Amino acid sequence: MLKTFRILALTEGVSYLLLFALSMPLKYWAGIREPNIYIGYVHGALFIAYVAMATMLWRERNWSNKAYFYLILASLLPFATFYVDSRFLKCQQAL
């Protein structure tokens, strides 16, 4: 389940970057709304899946509240899911 969560975290991070680096400029600078709609839907679904899976892993693996807080915080900040994956999740998978 941790391997799936790592893939989900990286995918969610990429969708976050696509949303704000690609589709938002297209929407506001070029007036093209369609990419924002579709990328926004995908990012929203990935975000919900990320939070749900983080909660399941937190309970299943008895991670600390601090670790859970950082996992949730990472979903809100650009590039943070990549950092959490390299610093925390990769180490957890090795255990």
PDB file of N, CA and C in Angstrom:
ATOM      1  N   MET A   1       0.825  -1.196   0.000  1.00  0.00           N
ATOM      2  CA  MET A   1       0.000   0.000   0.000  1.00  0.00           C
ATOM      3  C   MET A   1       0.874   1.268   0.000  1.00  0.00           C
ATOM      4  N   LEU A   2       2.045   1.160   0.620  1.00  0.00           N
ATOM      5  CA  LEU A   2       2.932   2.317   0.672  1.00  0.00           C
ATOM      6  C   LEU A   2       3.466   2.672  -0.716  1.00  0.00           C
ATOM      7  N   LYS A   3       3.760   1.645  -1.514  1.00  0.00           N
ATOM      8  CA  LYS A   3       4.243   1.893  -2.871  1.00  0.00           C
ATOM      9  C   LYS A   3       3.170   2.613  -3.689  1.00  0.00           C
ATOM     10  N   THR A   4       1.938   2.210  -3.544  1.00  0.00           N
ATOM     11  CA  THR A   4       0.819   2.871  -4.226  1.00  0.00           C
ATOM     12  C   THR A   4       0.688   4.313  -3.768  1.00  0.00           C
ATOM     13  N   PHE A   5       0.862   4.535  -2.471  1.00  0.00           N
ATOM     14  CA  PHE A   5       0.767   5.896  -1.944  1.00  0.00           C
ATOM     15  C   PHE A   5       1.897   6.773  -2.478  1.00  0.00           C
ATOM     16  N   ARG A   6       3.083   6.200  -2.599  1.00  0.00           N
ATOM     17  CA  ARG A   6       4.205   6.977  -3.151  1.00  0.00           C
ATOM     18  C   ARG A   6       3.918   7.394  -4.590  1.00  0.00           C
ATOM     19  N   ILE A   7       3.376   6.488  -5.383  1.00  0.00           N
ATOM     20  CA  ILE A   7       3.018   6.811  -6.768  1.00  0.00           C
ATOM     21  C   ILE A   7       1.932   7.876  -6.785  1.00  0.00           C
ATOM     22  N   LEU A   8       0.941   7.725  -5.904  1.00  0.00           N
ATOM     23  CA  LEU A   8      -0.138   8.705  -5.813  1.00  0.00           C
ATOM     24  C   LEU A   8       0.400  10.073  -5.405  1.00  0.00           C
ATOM     25  N   ALA A   9       1.324  10.109  -4.455  1.00  0.00           N
ATOM     26  CA  ALA A   9       1.891  11.383  -4.001  1.00  0.00           C
ATOM     27  C   ALA A   9       2.627  12.091  -5.134  1.00  0.00           C
ATOM     28  N   LEU A  10       3.393  11.347  -5.900  1.00  0.00           N
ATOM     29  CA  LEU A  10       4.117  11.953  -7.016  1.00  0.00           C
ATOM     30  C   LEU A  10       3.149  12.418  -8.112  1.00  0.00           C
ATOM     31  N   THR A  11       2.135  11.624  -8.378  1.00  0.00           N
ATOM     32  CA  THR A  11       1.136  12.003  -9.385  1.00  0.00           C
ATOM     33  C   THR A  11       0.366  13.241  -8.946  1.00  0.00           C
ATOM     34  N   GLU A  12       0.029  13.314  -7.682  1.00  0.00           N
ATOM     35  CA  GLU A  12      -0.677  14.487  -7.154  1.00  0.00           C
ATOM     36  C   GLU A  12       0.206  15.725  -7.255  1.00  0.00           C
ATOM     37  N   GLY A  13       1.482  15.562  -6.984  1.00  0.00           N
ATOM     38  CA  GLY A  13       2.416  16.680  -7.105  1.00  0.00           C
ATOM     39  C   GLY A  13       2.535  17.178  -8.536  1.00  0.00           C
ATOM     40  N   VAL A  14       2.588  16.254  -9.482  1.00  0.00           N
ATOM     41  CA  VAL A  14       2.652  16.636 -10.896  1.00  0.00           C
ATOM     42  C   VAL A  14       1.368  17.338 -11.316  1.00  0.00           C
ATOM     43  N   SER A  15       0.227  16.833 -10.856  1.00  0.00           N
ATOM     44  CA  SER A  15      -1.042  17.476 -11.226  1.00  0.00           C
ATOM     45  C   SER A  15      -1.138  18.884 -10.641  1.00  0.00           C
ATOM     46  N   TYR A  16      -0.590  19.075  -9.454  1.00  0.00           N
ATOM     47  CA  TYR A  16      -0.569  20.399  -8.831  1.00  0.00           C
ATOM     48  C   TYR A  16       0.260  21.365  -9.675  1.00  0.00           C
ATOM     49  N   LEU A  17       1.413  20.894 -10.107  1.00  0.00           N
ATOM     50  CA  LEU A  17       2.270  21.740 -10.940  1.00  0.00           C
ATOM     51  C   LEU A  17       1.619  22.042 -12.287  1.00  0.00           C
ATOM     52  N   LEU A  18       0.996  21.044 -12.896  1.00  0.00           N
ATOM     53  CA  LEU A  18       0.306  21.275 -14.171  1.00  0.00           C
ATOM     54  C   LEU A  18      -0.828  22.286 -14.010  1.00  0.00           C
ATOM     55  N   LEU A  19      -1.532  22.184 -12.895  1.00  0.00           N
ATOM     56  CA  LEU A  19      -2.649  23.094 -12.663  1.00  0.00           C
ATOM     57  C   LEU A  19      -2.173  24.537 -12.575  1.00  0.00           C
ATOM     58  N   PHE A  20      -1.138  24.773 -11.787  1.00  0.00           N
ATOM     59  CA  PHE A  20      -0.724  26.153 -11.563  1.00  0.00           C
ATOM     60  C   PHE A  20       0.320  26.671 -12.549  1.00  0.00           C
ATOM     61  N   ALA A  21       1.088  25.795 -13.154  1.00  0.00           N
ATOM     62  CA  ALA A  21       2.112  26.262 -14.093  1.00  0.00           C
ATOM     63  C   ALA A  21       1.647  26.247 -15.539  1.00  0.00           C
ATOM     64  N   LEU A  22       0.627  25.450 -15.837  1.00  0.00           N
ATOM     65  CA  LEU A  22       0.182  25.340 -17.218  1.00  0.00           C
ATOM     66  C   LEU A  22      -1.239  25.852 -17.422  1.00  0.00           C
ATOM     67  N   SER A  23      -2.184  25.257 -16.700  1.00  0.00           N
ATOM     68  CA  SER A  23      -3.580  25.580 -17.001  1.00  0.00           C
ATOM     69  C   SER A  23      -4.044  26.931 -16.458  1.00  0.00           C
ATOM     70  N   MET A  24      -3.520  27.367 -15.335  1.00  0.00           N
ATOM     71  CA  MET A  24      -3.919  28.683 -14.819  1.00  0.00           C
ATOM     72  C   MET A  24      -3.449  29.814 -15.738  1.00  0.00           C
ATOM     73  N   PRO A  25      -2.191  29.797 -16.193  1.00  0.00           N
ATOM     74  CA  PRO A  25      -1.791  30.840 -17.152  1.00  0.00           C
ATOM     75  C   PRO A  25      -2.607  30.793 -18.447  1.00  0.00           C
ATOM     76  N   LEU A  26      -2.924  29.575 -18.911  1.00  0.00           N
ATOM     77  CA  LEU A  26      -3.753  29.485 -20.107  1.00  0.00           C
ATOM     78  C   LEU A  26      -5.131  30.098 -19.868  1.00  0.00           C
ATOM     79  N   LYS A  27      -5.666  29.879 -18.697  1.00  0.00           N
ATOM     80  CA  LYS A  27      -6.995  30.400 -18.378  1.00  0.00           C
ATOM     81  C   LYS A  27      -6.983  31.926 -18.270  1.00  0.00           C
ATOM     82  N   TYR A  28      -6.045  32.460 -17.520  1.00  0.00           N
ATOM     83  CA  TYR A  28      -6.088  33.890 -17.230  1.00  0.00           C
ATOM     84  C   TYR A  28      -5.345  34.758 -18.237  1.00  0.00           C
ATOM     85  N   TRP A  29      -4.309  34.235 -18.887  1.00  0.00           N
ATOM     86  CA  TRP A  29      -3.552  35.050 -19.831  1.00  0.00           C
ATOM     87  C   TRP A  29      -4.009  34.848 -21.271  1.00  0.00           C
ATOM     88  N   ALA A  30      -4.434  33.609 -21.589  1.00  0.00           N
ATOM     89  CA  ALA A  30      -4.823  33.333 -22.973  1.00  0.00           C
ATOM     90  C   ALA A  30      -6.327  33.171 -23.142  1.00  0.00           C
ATOM     91  N   GLY A  31      -7.058  33.126 -22.041  1.00  0.00           N
ATOM     92  CA  GLY A  31      -8.511  32.993 -22.121  1.00  0.00           C
ATOM     93  C   GLY A  31      -8.980  31.605 -22.525  1.00  0.00           C
ATOM     94  N   ILE A  32      -8.123  30.594 -22.379  1.00  0.00           N
ATOM     95  CA  ILE A  32      -8.494  29.215 -22.721  1.00  0.00           C
ATOM     96  C   ILE A  32      -8.850  28.498 -21.423  1.00  0.00           C
ATOM     97  N   ARG A  33     -10.128  28.213 -21.220  1.00  0.00           N
ATOM     98  CA  ARG A  33     -10.590  27.658 -19.947  1.00  0.00           C
ATOM     99  C   ARG A  33     -10.558  26.142 -19.869  1.00  0.00           C
ATOM    100  N   GLU A  34     -10.650  25.457 -20.989  1.00  0.00           N
ATOM    101  CA  GLU A  34     -10.840  24.012 -20.981  1.00  0.00           C
ATOM    102  C   GLU A  34      -9.737  23.224 -20.257  1.00  0.00           C
ATOM    103  N   PRO A  35      -8.456  23.506 -20.496  1.00  0.00           N
ATOM    104  CA  PRO A  35      -7.436  22.728 -19.763  1.00  0.00           C
ATOM    105  C   PRO A  35      -7.561  22.871 -18.248  1.00  0.00           C
ATOM    106  N   ASN A  36      -7.923  24.044 -17.791  1.00  0.00           N
ATOM    107  CA  ASN A  36      -8.067  24.280 -16.360  1.00  0.00           C
ATOM    108  C   ASN A  36      -9.177  23.422 -15.773  1.00  0.00           C
ATOM    109  N   ILE A  37     -10.250  23.280 -16.506  1.00  0.00           N
ATOM    110  CA  ILE A  37     -11.377  22.477 -16.016  1.00  0.00           C
ATOM    111  C   ILE A  37     -10.953  21.021 -15.832  1.00  0.00           C
ATOM    112  N   TYR A  38     -10.353  20.443 -16.866  1.00  0.00           N
ATOM    113  CA  TYR A  38     -10.012  19.023 -16.818  1.00  0.00           C
ATOM    114  C   TYR A  38      -8.861  18.733 -15.868  1.00  0.00           C
ATOM    115  N   ILE A  39      -7.837  19.545 -15.911  1.00  0.00           N
ATOM    116  CA  ILE A  39      -6.709  19.341 -14.989  1.00  0.00           C
ATOM    117  C   ILE A  39      -7.176  19.578 -13.555  1.00  0.00           C
ATOM    118  N   GLY A  40      -8.074  20.531 -13.361  1.00  0.00           N
ATOM    119  CA  GLY A  40      -8.623  20.791 -12.028  1.00  0.00           C
ATOM    120  C   GLY A  40      -9.396  19.607 -11.481  1.00  0.00           C
ATOM    121  N   TYR A  41     -10.205  18.958 -12.330  1.00  0.00           N
ATOM    122  CA  TYR A  41     -10.939  17.766 -11.897  1.00  0.00           C
ATOM    123  C   TYR A  41      -9.984  16.641 -11.496  1.00  0.00           C
ATOM    124  N   VAL A  42      -8.983  16.417 -12.333  1.00  0.00           N
ATOM    125  CA  VAL A  42      -8.018  15.352 -12.053  1.00  0.00           C
ATOM    126  C   VAL A  42      -7.251  15.661 -10.768  1.00  0.00           C
ATOM    127  N   HIS A  43      -6.799  16.897 -10.630  1.00  0.00           N
ATOM    128  CA  HIS A  43      -6.068  17.271  -9.422  1.00  0.00           C
ATOM    129  C   HIS A  43      -6.952  17.125  -8.182  1.00  0.00           C
ATOM    130  N   GLY A  44      -8.199  17.529  -8.271  1.00  0.00           N
ATOM    131  CA  GLY A  44      -9.110  17.396  -7.133  1.00  0.00           C
ATOM    132  C   GLY A  44      -9.304  15.949  -6.714  1.00  0.00           C
ATOM    133  N   ALA A  45      -9.477  15.065  -7.687  1.00  0.00           N
ATOM    134  CA  ALA A  45      -9.639  13.640  -7.387  1.00  0.00           C
ATOM    135  C   ALA A  45      -8.365  13.068  -6.768  1.00  0.00           C
ATOM    136  N   LEU A  46      -7.220  13.447  -7.319  1.00  0.00           N
ATOM    137  CA  LEU A  46      -5.944  12.966  -6.768  1.00  0.00           C
ATOM    138  C   LEU A  46      -5.703  13.504  -5.360  1.00  0.00           C
ATOM    139  N   PHE A  47      -6.088  14.745  -5.111  1.00  0.00           N
ATOM    140  CA  PHE A  47      -5.938  15.337  -3.786  1.00  0.00           C
ATOM    141  C   PHE A  47      -6.776  14.568  -2.759  1.00  0.00           C
ATOM    142  N   ILE A  48      -8.020  14.290  -3.104  1.00  0.00           N
ATOM    143  CA  ILE A  48      -8.897  13.549  -2.185  1.00  0.00           C
ATOM    144  C   ILE A  48      -8.349  12.149  -1.936  1.00  0.00           C
ATOM    145  N   ALA A  49      -7.881  11.493  -2.991  1.00  0.00           N
ATOM    146  CA  ALA A  49      -7.299  10.156  -2.839  1.00  0.00           C
ATOM    147  C   ALA A  49      -6.041  10.202  -1.973  1.00  0.00           C
ATOM    148  N   TYR A  50      -5.221  11.225  -2.158  1.00  0.00           N
ATOM    149  CA  TYR A  50      -3.995  11.386  -1.370  1.00  0.00           C
ATOM    150  C   TYR A  50      -4.324  11.532   0.117  1.00  0.00           C
ATOM    151  N   VAL A  51      -5.254  12.400   0.441  1.00  0.00           N
ATOM    152  CA  VAL A  51      -5.607  12.617   1.849  1.00  0.00           C
ATOM    153  C   VAL A  51      -6.215  11.350   2.452  1.00  0.00           C
ATOM    154  N   ALA A  52      -7.077  10.674   1.695  1.00  0.00           N
ATOM    155  CA  ALA A  52      -7.694   9.442   2.197  1.00  0.00           C
ATOM    156  C   ALA A  52      -6.649   8.360   2.432  1.00  0.00           C
ATOM    157  N   MET A  53      -5.739   8.195   1.483  1.00  0.00           N
ATOM    158  CA  MET A  53      -4.716   7.165   1.629  1.00  0.00           C
ATOM    159  C   MET A  53      -3.711   7.526   2.723  1.00  0.00           C
ATOM    160  N   ALA A  54      -3.394   8.808   2.878  1.00  0.00           N
ATOM    161  CA  ALA A  54      -2.511   9.231   3.966  1.00  0.00           C
ATOM    162  C   ALA A  54      -3.146   8.897   5.315  1.00  0.00           C
ATOM    163  N   THR A  55      -4.434   9.106   5.431  1.00  0.00           N
ATOM    164  CA  THR A  55      -5.143   8.797   6.669  1.00  0.00           C
ATOM    165  C   THR A  55      -5.132   7.293   6.936  1.00  0.00           C
ATOM    166  N   MET A  56      -5.366   6.502   5.901  1.00  0.00           N
ATOM    167  CA  MET A  56      -5.347   5.046   6.076  1.00  0.00           C
ATOM    168  C   MET A  56      -3.962   4.557   6.495  1.00  0.00           C
ATOM    169  N   LEU A  57      -2.921   5.060   5.844  1.00  0.00           N
ATOM    170  CA  LEU A  57      -1.566   4.642   6.203  1.00  0.00           C
ATOM    171  C   LEU A  57      -1.176   5.107   7.601  1.00  0.00           C
ATOM    172  N   TRP A  58      -1.589   6.310   7.963  1.00  0.00           N
ATOM    173  CA  TRP A  58      -1.298   6.842   9.300  1.00  0.00           C
ATOM    174  C   TRP A  58      -1.850   5.901  10.375  1.00  0.00           C
ATOM    175  N   ARG A  59      -3.073   5.442  10.167  1.00  0.00           N
ATOM    176  CA  ARG A  59      -3.684   4.543  11.151  1.00  0.00           C
ATOM    177  C   ARG A  59      -3.088   3.144  11.093  1.00  0.00           C
ATOM    178  N   GLU A  60      -2.878   2.651   9.869  1.00  0.00           N
ATOM    179  CA  GLU A  60      -2.380   1.291   9.688  1.00  0.00           C
ATOM    180  C   GLU A  60      -0.967   1.114  10.228  1.00  0.00           C
ATOM    181  N   ARG A  61      -0.121   2.102   9.998  1.00  0.00           N
ATOM    182  CA  ARG A  61       1.287   1.996  10.381  1.00  0.00           C
ATOM    183  C   ARG A  61       1.610   2.691  11.702  1.00  0.00           C
ATOM    184  N   ASN A  62       0.605   3.253  12.351  1.00  0.00           N
ATOM    185  CA  ASN A  62       0.781   3.936  13.634  1.00  0.00           C
ATOM    186  C   ASN A  62       1.835   5.036  13.571  1.00  0.00           C
ATOM    187  N   TRP A  63       1.781   5.819  12.498  1.00  0.00           N
ATOM    188  CA  TRP A  63       2.686   6.952  12.382  1.00  0.00           C
ATOM    189  C   TRP A  63       2.271   8.029  13.377  1.00  0.00           C
ATOM    190  N   SER A  64       3.187   8.881  13.726  1.00  0.00           N
ATOM    191  CA  SER A  64       2.901   9.936  14.700  1.00  0.00           C
ATOM    192  C   SER A  64       1.965  10.983  14.088  1.00  0.00           C
ATOM    193  N   ASN A  65       1.359  11.767  14.971  1.00  0.00           N
ATOM    194  CA  ASN A  65       0.504  12.866  14.503  1.00  0.00           C
ATOM    195  C   ASN A  65       1.318  13.892  13.724  1.00  0.00           C
ATOM    196  N   LYS A  66       2.570  14.069  14.109  1.00  0.00           N
ATOM    197  CA  LYS A  66       3.450  15.006  13.410  1.00  0.00           C
ATOM    198  C   LYS A  66       3.691  14.543  11.971  1.00  0.00           C
ATOM    199  N   ALA A  67       3.930  13.266  11.781  1.00  0.00           N
ATOM    200  CA  ALA A  67       4.125  12.727  10.425  1.00  0.00           C
ATOM    201  C   ALA A  67       2.864  12.914   9.594  1.00  0.00           C
ATOM    202  N   TYR A  68       1.710  12.657  10.193  1.00  0.00           N
ATOM    203  CA  TYR A  68       0.433  12.841   9.488  1.00  0.00           C
ATOM    204  C   TYR A  68       0.230  14.308   9.110  1.00  0.00           C
ATOM    205  N   PHE A  69       0.547  15.207  10.020  1.00  0.00           N
ATOM    206  CA  PHE A  69       0.433  16.635   9.747  1.00  0.00           C
ATOM    207  C   PHE A  69       1.291  17.026   8.548  1.00  0.00           C
ATOM    208  N   TYR A  70       2.524  16.525   8.502  1.00  0.00           N
ATOM    209  CA  TYR A  70       3.413  16.853   7.386  1.00  0.00           C
ATOM    210  C   TYR A  70       2.924  16.253   6.070  1.00  0.00           C
ATOM    211  N   LEU A  71       2.347  15.066   6.129  1.00  0.00           N
ATOM    212  CA  LEU A  71       1.790  14.473   4.912  1.00  0.00           C
ATOM    213  C   LEU A  71       0.648  15.320   4.360  1.00  0.00           C
ATOM    214  N   ILE A  72      -0.223  15.782   5.237  1.00  0.00           N
ATOM    215  CA  ILE A  72      -1.355  16.605   4.799  1.00  0.00           C
ATOM    216  C   ILE A  72      -0.847  17.972   4.333  1.00  0.00           C
ATOM    217  N   LEU A  73       0.074  18.555   5.054  1.00  0.00           N
ATOM    218  CA  LEU A  73       0.643  19.835   4.658  1.00  0.00           C
ATOM    219  C   LEU A  73       1.313  19.740   3.288  1.00  0.00           C
ATOM    220  N   ALA A  74       1.959  18.629   3.025  1.00  0.00           N
ATOM    221  CA  ALA A  74       2.645  18.436   1.741  1.00  0.00           C
ATOM    222  C   ALA A  74       1.665  18.469   0.573  1.00  0.00           C
ATOM    223  N   SER A  75       0.447  18.040   0.800  1.00  0.00           N
ATOM    224  CA  SER A  75      -0.529  18.042  -0.291  1.00  0.00           C
ATOM    225  C   SER A  75      -0.990  19.455  -0.636  1.00  0.00           C
ATOM    226  N   LEU A  76      -0.724  20.400   0.229  1.00  0.00           N
ATOM    227  CA  LEU A  76      -1.169  21.781   0.015  1.00  0.00           C
ATOM    228  C   LEU A  76      -0.097  22.692  -0.573  1.00  0.00           C
ATOM    229  N   LEU A  77       1.155  22.257  -0.535  1.00  0.00           N
ATOM    230  CA  LEU A  77       2.261  23.099  -0.986  1.00  0.00           C
ATOM    231  C   LEU A  77       2.898  22.539  -2.260  1.00  0.00           C
ATOM    232  N   PRO A  78       3.187  23.389  -3.225  1.00  0.00           N
ATOM    233  CA  PRO A  78       3.855  22.908  -4.443  1.00  0.00           C
ATOM    234  C   PRO A  78       5.220  22.298  -4.117  1.00  0.00           C
ATOM    235  N   PHE A  79       5.571  21.247  -4.790  1.00  0.00           N
ATOM    236  CA  PHE A  79       6.828  20.504  -4.645  1.00  0.00           C
ATOM    237  C   PHE A  79       6.940  19.735  -3.327  1.00  0.00           C
ATOM    238  N   ALA A  80       6.046  19.928  -2.389  1.00  0.00           N
ATOM    239  CA  ALA A  80       6.186  19.293  -1.076  1.00  0.00           C
ATOM    240  C   ALA A  80       5.961  17.785  -1.127  1.00  0.00           C
ATOM    241  N   THR A  81       5.098  17.302  -2.016  1.00  0.00           N
ATOM    242  CA  THR A  81       4.908  15.853  -2.095  1.00  0.00           C
ATOM    243  C   THR A  81       6.170  15.159  -2.590  1.00  0.00           C
ATOM    244  N   PHE A  82       6.933  15.828  -3.441  1.00  0.00           N
ATOM    245  CA  PHE A  82       8.198  15.263  -3.903  1.00  0.00           C
ATOM    246  C   PHE A  82       9.190  15.189  -2.746  1.00  0.00           C
ATOM    247  N   TYR A  83       9.223  16.212  -1.922  1.00  0.00           N
ATOM    248  CA  TYR A  83      10.113  16.252  -0.762  1.00  0.00           C
ATOM    249  C   TYR A  83       9.739  15.167   0.244  1.00  0.00           C
ATOM    250  N   VAL A  84       8.449  15.057   0.544  1.00  0.00           N
ATOM    251  CA  VAL A  84       7.988  14.056   1.507  1.00  0.00           C
ATOM    252  C   VAL A  84       8.305  12.651   0.996  1.00  0.00           C
ATOM    253  N   ASP A  85       8.141  12.444  -0.296  1.00  0.00           N
ATOM    254  CA  ASP A  85       8.451  11.138  -0.857  1.00  0.00           C
ATOM    255  C   ASP A  85       9.931  10.799  -0.683  1.00  0.00           C
ATOM    256  N   SER A  86      10.798  11.750  -0.996  1.00  0.00           N
ATOM    257  CA  SER A  86      12.230  11.453  -0.925  1.00  0.00           C
ATOM    258  C   SER A  86      12.754  11.376   0.504  1.00  0.00           C
ATOM    259  N   ARG A  87      12.189  12.142   1.420  1.00  0.00           N
ATOM    260  CA  ARG A  87      12.713  12.198   2.793  1.00  0.00           C
ATOM    261  C   ARG A  87      12.023  11.259   3.775  1.00  0.00           C
ATOM    262  N   PHE A  88      10.744  10.948   3.535  1.00  0.00           N
ATOM    263  CA  PHE A  88      10.002  10.165   4.519  1.00  0.00           C
ATOM    264  C   PHE A  88       9.491   8.843   3.950  1.00  0.00           C
ATOM    265  N   LEU A  89       8.792   8.903   2.839  1.00  0.00           N
ATOM    266  CA  LEU A  89       8.140   7.703   2.326  1.00  0.00           C
ATOM    267  C   LEU A  89       9.138   6.665   1.825  1.00  0.00           C
ATOM    268  N   LYS A  90      10.199   7.109   1.190  1.00  0.00           N
ATOM    269  CA  LYS A  90      11.215   6.181   0.696  1.00  0.00           C
ATOM    270  C   LYS A  90      11.853   5.432   1.871  1.00  0.00           C
ATOM    271  N   CYS A  91      12.079   6.124   2.957  1.00  0.00           N
ATOM    272  CA  CYS A  91      12.655   5.494   4.156  1.00  0.00           C
ATOM    273  C   CYS A  91      11.677   4.512   4.790  1.00  0.00           C
ATOM    274  N   GLN A  92      10.415   4.866   4.786  1.00  0.00           N
ATOM    275  CA  GLN A  92       9.389   3.983   5.354  1.00  0.00           C
ATOM    276  C   GLN A  92       9.240   2.710   4.540  1.00  0.00           C
ATOM    277  N   GLN A  93       9.389   2.828   3.226  1.00  0.00           N
ATOM    278  CA  GLN A  93       9.259   1.656   2.380  1.00  0.00           C
ATOM    279  C   GLN A  93      10.413   0.687   2.607  1.00  0.00           C
ATOM    280  N   ALA A  94      11.566   1.198   2.968  1.00  0.00           N
ATOM    281  CA  ALA A  94      12.729   0.360   3.207  1.00  0.00           C
ATOM    282  C   ALA A  94      12.583  -0.482   4.485  1.00  0.00           C
ATOM    283  N   LEU A  95      11.717  -0.020   5.397  1.00  0.00           N
ATOM    284  CA  LEU A  95      11.542  -0.751   6.673  1.00  0.00           C
ATOM    285  C   LEU A  95      10.813  -2.053   6.502  1.00  0.00           C
TER     286      LEU A  95
END
